[in-house]
PDB file of C-alpha atoms in Angstrom:
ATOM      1  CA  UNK A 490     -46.664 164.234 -90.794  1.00 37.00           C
ATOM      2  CA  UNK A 491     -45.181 166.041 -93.424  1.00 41.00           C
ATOM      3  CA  UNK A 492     -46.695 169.581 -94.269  1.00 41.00           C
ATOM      4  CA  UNK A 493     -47.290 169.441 -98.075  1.00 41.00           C
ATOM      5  CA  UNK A 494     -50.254 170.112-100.440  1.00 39.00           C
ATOM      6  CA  UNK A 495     -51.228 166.312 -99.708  1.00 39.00           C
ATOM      7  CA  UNK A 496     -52.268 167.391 -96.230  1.00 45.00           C
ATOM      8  CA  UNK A 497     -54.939 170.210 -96.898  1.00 43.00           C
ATOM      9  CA  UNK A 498     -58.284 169.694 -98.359  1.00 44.00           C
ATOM     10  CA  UNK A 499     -59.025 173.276 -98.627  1.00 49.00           C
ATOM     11  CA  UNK A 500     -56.298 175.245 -98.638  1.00 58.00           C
ATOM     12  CA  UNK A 501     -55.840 178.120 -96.456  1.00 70.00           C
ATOM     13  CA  UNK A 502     -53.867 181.220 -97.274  1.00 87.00           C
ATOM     14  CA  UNK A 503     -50.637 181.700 -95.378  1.00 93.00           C
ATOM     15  CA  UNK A 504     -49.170 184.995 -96.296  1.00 95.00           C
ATOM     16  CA  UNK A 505     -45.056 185.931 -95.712  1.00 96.00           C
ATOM     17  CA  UNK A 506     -43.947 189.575 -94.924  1.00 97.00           C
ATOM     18  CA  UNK A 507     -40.609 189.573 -96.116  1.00 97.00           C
ATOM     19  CA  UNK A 508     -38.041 192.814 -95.223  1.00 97.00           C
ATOM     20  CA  UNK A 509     -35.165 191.460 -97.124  1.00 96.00           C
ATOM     21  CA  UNK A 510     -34.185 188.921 -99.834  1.00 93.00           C
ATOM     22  CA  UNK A 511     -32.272 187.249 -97.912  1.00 94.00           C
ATOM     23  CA  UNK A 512     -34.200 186.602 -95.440  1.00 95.00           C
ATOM     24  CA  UNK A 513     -37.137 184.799 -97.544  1.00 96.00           C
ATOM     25  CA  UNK A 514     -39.426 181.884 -95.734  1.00 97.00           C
ATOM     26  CA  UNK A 515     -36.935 179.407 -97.196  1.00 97.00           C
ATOM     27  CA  UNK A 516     -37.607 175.627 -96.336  1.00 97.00           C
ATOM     28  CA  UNK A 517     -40.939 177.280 -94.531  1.00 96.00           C
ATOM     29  CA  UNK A 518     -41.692 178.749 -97.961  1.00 95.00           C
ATOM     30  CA  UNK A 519     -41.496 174.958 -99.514  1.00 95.00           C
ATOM     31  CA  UNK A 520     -43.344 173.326 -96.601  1.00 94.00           C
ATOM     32  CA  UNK A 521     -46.336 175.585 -96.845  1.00 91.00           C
ATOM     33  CA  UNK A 522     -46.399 175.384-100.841  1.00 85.00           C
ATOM     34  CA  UNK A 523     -49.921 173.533-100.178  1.00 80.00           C
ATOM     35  CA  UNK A 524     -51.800 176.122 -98.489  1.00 82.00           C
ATOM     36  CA  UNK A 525     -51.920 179.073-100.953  1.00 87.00           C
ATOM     37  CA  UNK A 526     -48.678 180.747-100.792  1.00 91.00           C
ATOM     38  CA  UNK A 527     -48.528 184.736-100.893  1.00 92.00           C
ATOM     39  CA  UNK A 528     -45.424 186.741-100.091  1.00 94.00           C
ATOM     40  CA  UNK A 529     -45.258 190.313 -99.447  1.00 95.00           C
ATOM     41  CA  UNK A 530     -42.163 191.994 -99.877  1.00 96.00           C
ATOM     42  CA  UNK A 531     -42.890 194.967 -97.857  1.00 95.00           C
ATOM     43  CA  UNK A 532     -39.057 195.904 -97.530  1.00 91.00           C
ATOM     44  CA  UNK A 533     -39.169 196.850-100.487  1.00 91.00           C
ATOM     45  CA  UNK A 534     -42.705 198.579-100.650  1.00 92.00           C
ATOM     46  CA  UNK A 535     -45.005 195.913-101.249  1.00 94.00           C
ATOM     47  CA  UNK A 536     -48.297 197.047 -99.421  1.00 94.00           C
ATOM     48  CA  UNK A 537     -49.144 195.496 -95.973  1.00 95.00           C
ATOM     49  CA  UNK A 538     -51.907 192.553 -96.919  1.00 93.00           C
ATOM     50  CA  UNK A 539     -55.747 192.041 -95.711  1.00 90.00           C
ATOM     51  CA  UNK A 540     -55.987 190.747 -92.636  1.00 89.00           C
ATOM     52  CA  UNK A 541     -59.569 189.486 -94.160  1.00 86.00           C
ATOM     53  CA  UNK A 542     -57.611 187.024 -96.682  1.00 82.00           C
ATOM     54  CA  UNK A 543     -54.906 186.148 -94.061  1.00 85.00           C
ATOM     55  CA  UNK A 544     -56.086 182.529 -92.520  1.00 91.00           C
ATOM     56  CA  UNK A 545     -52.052 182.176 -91.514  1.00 94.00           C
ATOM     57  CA  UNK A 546     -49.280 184.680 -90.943  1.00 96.00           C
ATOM     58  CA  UNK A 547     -45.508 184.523 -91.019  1.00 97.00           C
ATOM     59  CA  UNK A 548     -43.212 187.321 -90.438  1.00 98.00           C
ATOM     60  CA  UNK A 549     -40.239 186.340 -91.246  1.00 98.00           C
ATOM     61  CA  UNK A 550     -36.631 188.533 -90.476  1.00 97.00           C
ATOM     62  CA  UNK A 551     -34.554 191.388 -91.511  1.00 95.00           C
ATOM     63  CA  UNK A 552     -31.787 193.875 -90.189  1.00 94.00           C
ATOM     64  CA  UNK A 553     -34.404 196.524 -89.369  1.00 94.00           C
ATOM     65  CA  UNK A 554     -34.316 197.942 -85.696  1.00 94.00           C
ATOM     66  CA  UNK A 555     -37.892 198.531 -83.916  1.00 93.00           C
ATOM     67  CA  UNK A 556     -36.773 201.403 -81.818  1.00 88.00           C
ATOM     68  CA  UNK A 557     -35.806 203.544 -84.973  1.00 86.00           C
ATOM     69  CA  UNK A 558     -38.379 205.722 -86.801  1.00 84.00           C
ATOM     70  CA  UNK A 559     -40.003 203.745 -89.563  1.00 89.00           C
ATOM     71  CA  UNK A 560     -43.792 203.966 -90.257  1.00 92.00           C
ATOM     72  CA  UNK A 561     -43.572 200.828 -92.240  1.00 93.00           C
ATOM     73  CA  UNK A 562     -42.243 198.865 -88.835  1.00 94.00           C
ATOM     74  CA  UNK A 563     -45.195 200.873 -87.300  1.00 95.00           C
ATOM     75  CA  UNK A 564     -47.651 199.771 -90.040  1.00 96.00           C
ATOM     76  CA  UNK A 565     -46.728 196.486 -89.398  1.00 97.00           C
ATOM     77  CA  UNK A 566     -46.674 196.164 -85.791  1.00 97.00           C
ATOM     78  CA  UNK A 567     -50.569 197.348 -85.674  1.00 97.00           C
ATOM     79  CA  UNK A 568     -51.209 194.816 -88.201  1.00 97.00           C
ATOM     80  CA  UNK A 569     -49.796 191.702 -86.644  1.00 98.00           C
ATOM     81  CA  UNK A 570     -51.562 193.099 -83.257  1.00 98.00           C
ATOM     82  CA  UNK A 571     -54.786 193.017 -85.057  1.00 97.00           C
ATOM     83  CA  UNK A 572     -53.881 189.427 -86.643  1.00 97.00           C
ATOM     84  CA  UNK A 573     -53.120 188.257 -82.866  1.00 97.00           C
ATOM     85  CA  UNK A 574     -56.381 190.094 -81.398  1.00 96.00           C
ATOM     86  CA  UNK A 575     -58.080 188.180 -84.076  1.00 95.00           C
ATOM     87  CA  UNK A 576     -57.048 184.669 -82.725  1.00 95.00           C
ATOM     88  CA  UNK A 577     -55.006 184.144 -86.444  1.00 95.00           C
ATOM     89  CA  UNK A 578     -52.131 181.768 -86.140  1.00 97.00           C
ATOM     90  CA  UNK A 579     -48.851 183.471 -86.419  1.00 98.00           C
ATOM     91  CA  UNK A 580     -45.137 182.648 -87.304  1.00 98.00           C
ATOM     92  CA  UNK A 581     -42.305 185.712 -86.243  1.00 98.00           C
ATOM     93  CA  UNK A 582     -38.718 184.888 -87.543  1.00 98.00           C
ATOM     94  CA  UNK A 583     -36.223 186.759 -85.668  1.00 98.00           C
ATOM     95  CA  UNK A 584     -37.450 190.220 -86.366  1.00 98.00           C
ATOM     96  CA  UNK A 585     -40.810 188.789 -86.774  1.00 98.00           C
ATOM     97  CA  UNK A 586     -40.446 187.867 -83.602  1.00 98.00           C
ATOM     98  CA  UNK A 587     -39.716 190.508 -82.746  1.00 98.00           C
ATOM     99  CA  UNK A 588     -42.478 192.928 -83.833  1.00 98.00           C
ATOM    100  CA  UNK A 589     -44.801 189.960 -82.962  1.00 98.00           C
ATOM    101  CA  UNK A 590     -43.317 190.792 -79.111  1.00 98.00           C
ATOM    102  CA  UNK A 591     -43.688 194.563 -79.980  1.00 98.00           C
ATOM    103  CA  UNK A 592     -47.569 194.211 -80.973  1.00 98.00           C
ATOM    104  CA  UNK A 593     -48.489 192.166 -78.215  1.00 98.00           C
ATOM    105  CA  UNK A 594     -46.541 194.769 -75.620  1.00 97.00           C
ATOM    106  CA  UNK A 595     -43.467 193.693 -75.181  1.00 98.00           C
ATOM    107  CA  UNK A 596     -40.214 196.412 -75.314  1.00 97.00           C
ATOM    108  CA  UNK A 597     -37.684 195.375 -78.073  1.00 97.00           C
ATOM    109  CA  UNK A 598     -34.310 196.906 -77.623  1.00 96.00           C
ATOM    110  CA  UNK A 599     -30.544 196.418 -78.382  1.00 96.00           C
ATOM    111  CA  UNK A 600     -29.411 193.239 -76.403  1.00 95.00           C
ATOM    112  CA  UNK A 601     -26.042 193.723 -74.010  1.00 94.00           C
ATOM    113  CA  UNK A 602     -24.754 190.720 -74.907  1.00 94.00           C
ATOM    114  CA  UNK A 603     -23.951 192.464 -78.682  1.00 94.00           C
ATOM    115  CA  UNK A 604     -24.277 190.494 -81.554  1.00 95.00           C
ATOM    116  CA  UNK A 605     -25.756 186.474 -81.570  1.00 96.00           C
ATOM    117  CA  UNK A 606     -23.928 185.197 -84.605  1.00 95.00           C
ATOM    118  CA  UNK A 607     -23.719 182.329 -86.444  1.00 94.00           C
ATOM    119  CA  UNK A 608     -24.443 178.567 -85.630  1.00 94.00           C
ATOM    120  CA  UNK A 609     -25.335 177.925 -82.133  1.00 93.00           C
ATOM    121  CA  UNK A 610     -28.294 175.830 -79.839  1.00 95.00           C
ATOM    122  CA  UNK A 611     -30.724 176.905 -78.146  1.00 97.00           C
ATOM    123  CA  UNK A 612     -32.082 175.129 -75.042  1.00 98.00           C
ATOM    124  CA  UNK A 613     -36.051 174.237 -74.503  1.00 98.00           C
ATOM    125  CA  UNK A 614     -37.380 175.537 -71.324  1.00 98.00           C
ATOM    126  CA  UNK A 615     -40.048 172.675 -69.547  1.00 97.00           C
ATOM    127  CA  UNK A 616     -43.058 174.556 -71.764  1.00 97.00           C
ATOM    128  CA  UNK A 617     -40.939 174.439 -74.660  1.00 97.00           C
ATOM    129  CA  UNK A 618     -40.330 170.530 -74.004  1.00 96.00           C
ATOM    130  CA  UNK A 619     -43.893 170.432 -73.877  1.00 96.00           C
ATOM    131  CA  UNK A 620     -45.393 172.187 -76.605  1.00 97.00           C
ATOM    132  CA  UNK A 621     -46.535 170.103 -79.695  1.00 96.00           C
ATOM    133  CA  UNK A 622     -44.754 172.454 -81.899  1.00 97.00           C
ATOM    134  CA  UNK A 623     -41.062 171.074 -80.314  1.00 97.00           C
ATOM    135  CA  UNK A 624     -42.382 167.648 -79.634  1.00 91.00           C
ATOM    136  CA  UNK A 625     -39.541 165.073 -79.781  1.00 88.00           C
ATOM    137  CA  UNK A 626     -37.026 167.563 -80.418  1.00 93.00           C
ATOM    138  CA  UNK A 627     -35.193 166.881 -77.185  1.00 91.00           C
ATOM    139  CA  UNK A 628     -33.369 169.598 -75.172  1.00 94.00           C
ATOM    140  CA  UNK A 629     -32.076 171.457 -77.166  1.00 94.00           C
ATOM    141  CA  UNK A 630     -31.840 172.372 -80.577  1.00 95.00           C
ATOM    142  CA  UNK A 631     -28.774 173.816 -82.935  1.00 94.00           C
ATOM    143  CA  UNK A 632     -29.975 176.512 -85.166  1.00 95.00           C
ATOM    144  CA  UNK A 633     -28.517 179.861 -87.062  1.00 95.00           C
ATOM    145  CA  UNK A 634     -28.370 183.065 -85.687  1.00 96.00           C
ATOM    146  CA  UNK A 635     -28.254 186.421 -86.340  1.00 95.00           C
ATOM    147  CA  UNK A 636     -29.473 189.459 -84.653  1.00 96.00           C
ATOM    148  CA  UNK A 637     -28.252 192.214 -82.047  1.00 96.00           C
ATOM    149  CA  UNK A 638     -31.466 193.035 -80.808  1.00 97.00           C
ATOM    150  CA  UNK A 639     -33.415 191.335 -78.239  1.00 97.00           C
ATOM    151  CA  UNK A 640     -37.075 191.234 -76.812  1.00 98.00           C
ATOM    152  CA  UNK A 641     -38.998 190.948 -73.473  1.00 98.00           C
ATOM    153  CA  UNK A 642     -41.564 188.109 -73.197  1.00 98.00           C
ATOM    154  CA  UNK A 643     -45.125 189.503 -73.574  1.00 98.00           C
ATOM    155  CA  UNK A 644     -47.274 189.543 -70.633  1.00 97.00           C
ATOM    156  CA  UNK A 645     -49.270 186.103 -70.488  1.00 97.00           C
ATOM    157  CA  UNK A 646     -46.866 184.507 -72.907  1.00 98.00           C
ATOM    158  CA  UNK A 647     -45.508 180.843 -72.526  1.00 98.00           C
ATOM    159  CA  UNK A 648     -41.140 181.477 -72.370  1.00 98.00           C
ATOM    160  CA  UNK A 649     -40.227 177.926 -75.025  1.00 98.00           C
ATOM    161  CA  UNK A 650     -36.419 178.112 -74.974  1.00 98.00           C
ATOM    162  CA  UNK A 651     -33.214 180.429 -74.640  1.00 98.00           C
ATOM    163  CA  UNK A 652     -29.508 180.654 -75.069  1.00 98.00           C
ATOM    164  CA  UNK A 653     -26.192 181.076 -73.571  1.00 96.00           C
ATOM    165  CA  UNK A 654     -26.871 184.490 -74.956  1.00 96.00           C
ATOM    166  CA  UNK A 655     -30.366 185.911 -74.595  1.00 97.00           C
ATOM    167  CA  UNK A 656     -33.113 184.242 -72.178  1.00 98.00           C
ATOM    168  CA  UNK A 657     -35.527 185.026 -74.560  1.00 98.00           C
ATOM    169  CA  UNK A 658     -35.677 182.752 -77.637  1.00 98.00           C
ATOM    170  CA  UNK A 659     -38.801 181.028 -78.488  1.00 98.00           C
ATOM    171  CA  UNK A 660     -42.348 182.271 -76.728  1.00 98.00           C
ATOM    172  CA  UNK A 661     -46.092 181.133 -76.999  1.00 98.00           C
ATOM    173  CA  UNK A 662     -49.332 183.430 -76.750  1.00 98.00           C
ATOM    174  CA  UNK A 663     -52.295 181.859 -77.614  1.00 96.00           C
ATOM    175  CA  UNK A 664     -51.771 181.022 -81.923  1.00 96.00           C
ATOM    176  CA  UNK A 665     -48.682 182.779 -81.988  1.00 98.00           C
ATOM    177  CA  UNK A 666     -45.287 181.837 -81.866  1.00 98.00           C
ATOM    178  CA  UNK A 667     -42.230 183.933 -81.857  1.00 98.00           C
ATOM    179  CA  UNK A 668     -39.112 182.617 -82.701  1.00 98.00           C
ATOM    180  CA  UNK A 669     -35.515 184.823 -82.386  1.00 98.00           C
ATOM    181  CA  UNK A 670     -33.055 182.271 -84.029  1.00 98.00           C
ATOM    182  CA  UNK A 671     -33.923 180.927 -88.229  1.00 97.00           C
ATOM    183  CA  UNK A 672     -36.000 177.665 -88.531  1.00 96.00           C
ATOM    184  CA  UNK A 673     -35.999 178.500 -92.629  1.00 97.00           C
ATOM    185  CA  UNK A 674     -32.872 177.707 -93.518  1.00 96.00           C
ATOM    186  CA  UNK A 675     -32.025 176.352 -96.945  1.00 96.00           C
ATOM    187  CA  UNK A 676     -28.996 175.668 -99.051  1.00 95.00           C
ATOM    188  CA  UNK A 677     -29.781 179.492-101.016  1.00 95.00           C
ATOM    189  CA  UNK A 678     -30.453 181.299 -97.895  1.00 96.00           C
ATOM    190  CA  UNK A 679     -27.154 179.289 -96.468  1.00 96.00           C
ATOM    191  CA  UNK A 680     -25.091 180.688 -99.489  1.00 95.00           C
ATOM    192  CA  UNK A 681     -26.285 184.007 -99.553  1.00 95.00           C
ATOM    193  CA  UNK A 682     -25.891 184.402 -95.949  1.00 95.00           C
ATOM    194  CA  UNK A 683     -22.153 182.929 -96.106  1.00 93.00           C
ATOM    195  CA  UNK A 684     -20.974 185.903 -98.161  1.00 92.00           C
ATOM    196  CA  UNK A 685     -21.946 188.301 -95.112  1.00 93.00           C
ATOM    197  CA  UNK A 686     -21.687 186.696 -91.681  1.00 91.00           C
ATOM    198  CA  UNK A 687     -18.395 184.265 -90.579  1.00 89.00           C
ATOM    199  CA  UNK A 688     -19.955 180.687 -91.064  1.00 92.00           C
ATOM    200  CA  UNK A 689     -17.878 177.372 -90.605  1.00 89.00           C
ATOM    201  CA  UNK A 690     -16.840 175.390 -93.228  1.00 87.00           C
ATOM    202  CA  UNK A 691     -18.803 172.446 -91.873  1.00 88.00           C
ATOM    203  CA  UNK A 692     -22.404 174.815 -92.436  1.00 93.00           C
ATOM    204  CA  UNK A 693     -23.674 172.846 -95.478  1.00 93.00           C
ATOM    205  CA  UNK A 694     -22.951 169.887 -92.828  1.00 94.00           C
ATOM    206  CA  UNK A 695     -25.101 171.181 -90.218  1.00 94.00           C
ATOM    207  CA  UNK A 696     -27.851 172.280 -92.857  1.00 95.00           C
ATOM    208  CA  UNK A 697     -27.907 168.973 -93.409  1.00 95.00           C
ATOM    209  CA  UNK A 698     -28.018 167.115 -90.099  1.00 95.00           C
ATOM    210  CA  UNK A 699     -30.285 170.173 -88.376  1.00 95.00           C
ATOM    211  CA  UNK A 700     -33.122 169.656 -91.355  1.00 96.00           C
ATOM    212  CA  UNK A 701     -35.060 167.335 -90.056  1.00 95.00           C
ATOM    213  CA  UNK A 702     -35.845 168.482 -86.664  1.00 96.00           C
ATOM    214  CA  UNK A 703     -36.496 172.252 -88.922  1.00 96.00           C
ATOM    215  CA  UNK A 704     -38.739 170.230 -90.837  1.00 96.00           C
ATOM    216  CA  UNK A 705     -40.410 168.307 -88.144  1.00 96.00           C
ATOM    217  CA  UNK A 706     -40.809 172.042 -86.052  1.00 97.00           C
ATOM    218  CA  UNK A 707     -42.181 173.917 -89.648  1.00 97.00           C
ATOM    219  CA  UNK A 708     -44.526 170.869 -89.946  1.00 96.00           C
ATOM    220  CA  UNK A 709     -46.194 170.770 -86.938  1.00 96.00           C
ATOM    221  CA  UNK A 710     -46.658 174.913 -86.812  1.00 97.00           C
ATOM    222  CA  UNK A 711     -48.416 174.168 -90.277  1.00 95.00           C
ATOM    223  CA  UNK A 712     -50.358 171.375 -88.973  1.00 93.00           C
ATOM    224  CA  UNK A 713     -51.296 173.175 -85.792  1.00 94.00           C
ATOM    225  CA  UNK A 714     -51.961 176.328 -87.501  1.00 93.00           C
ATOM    226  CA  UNK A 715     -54.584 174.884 -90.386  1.00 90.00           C
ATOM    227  CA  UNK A 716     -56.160 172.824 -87.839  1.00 91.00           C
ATOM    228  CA  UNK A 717     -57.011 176.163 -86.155  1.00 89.00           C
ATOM    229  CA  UNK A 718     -58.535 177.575 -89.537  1.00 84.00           C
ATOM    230  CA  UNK A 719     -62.337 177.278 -89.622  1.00 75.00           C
TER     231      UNK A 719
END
């Protein structure tokens, strides 16, 4: 099913916390256009939202390290742990997932490997295979990456998929989902991003081929997530 503003009857609000431009909800962004839209860009001081008028949550990524003193990271980390304790469905994109890992207890710390850069694939573990939110995607899945840091799973989580890299790529607890490589890809994001970070020539190529199984992955996290919203 495709997640447009066909599917919802009563839309629900799904609000973005954005740290950086580029590093916006993307092809999430366009998928969820049905359900009430709000971004906060709190990177550059927008205020942390309600959690009263937040039916869905996505936190999406940025170059911002966990372990470094910032009250905003703080800020946000105690909201998202009072969005999980409150049963709210929940999106983290690479340092959303991280800080989603960081409310619910995990450590988040610089990963030995060093940096996880560019395209790459990331392998379903047996949960990951089957969880509705990666049905039919097979066994693994090529995506974008970029981040140095890395995260331990939280306690009682369900461990969806890693890397030649880092173990730790894609976890469940309860509504939330955590995910370390970028699902939101579009052709902007794409662009901006291949003026910073080594990208083949071939990336527009692999935007291409990869959006499907993004869409089909977004879609069903929408789906699943609204379904969840009284």
């Amino acid at each position: 099913m495709t997640a447009g503003a066909e599917v919802y009857a009563r839309p629900p609000l799904l609000v973005v916390l954005e740290h950086v431009e580029d590093e916006g909800p993307g092809l999430i962004g366009e998928m969820a256009a049905g359900t009430g839209l709000q971004v906060h860009r709190v990177g550059t001081g927008d205020p942390l939202p309600n959690l009263d008028r937040m039916p869905l949550l996505v936190v999406m990524g940025g170059p911002q390290a966990l372990y470094a003193p910032d009250q905003r990271l703080r800020d946000e980390v105690g909201l998202i742990h009072d969005a999980v304790t409150r049963g709210l469905p929940i999106l983290g994109v690479c340092l959303g997932a991280q800080l989603l890992a960081a409310a619910c207890g995990a450590a988040v710390k610089p990963g030995e490997r060093g940096p996880e850069l560019g395209l790459g694939a990331i392998t379903l573990t047996g949960s990951g295979r089957d969880d509705p939110v990666f049905a039919g995607c097979g066994p693994a899945l090529p995506v974008l990456h970029w981040h140095s840091d890395t995260f331990e799973l939280p306690r009682g989580s369900c461990h969806l998929a890693s890397s030649d890299a880092y173990v730790n790529q894609a976890f469940r607890l309860g509504r939330a989902y955590g995910f370390q490589f970028h699902i939101e890809m579009d052709a902007q994001l794409l662009e901006a991003w291949s003026r910073q970070i080594p990208l083949p020539e071939d990336a527009q190529g692999w935007l291409r081929q990869s959006e499907p199984m993004r869409r089909g992955v977004i879609a069903r996290w929408l789906q699943q997530a609204v379904d969840a919203v009284p």
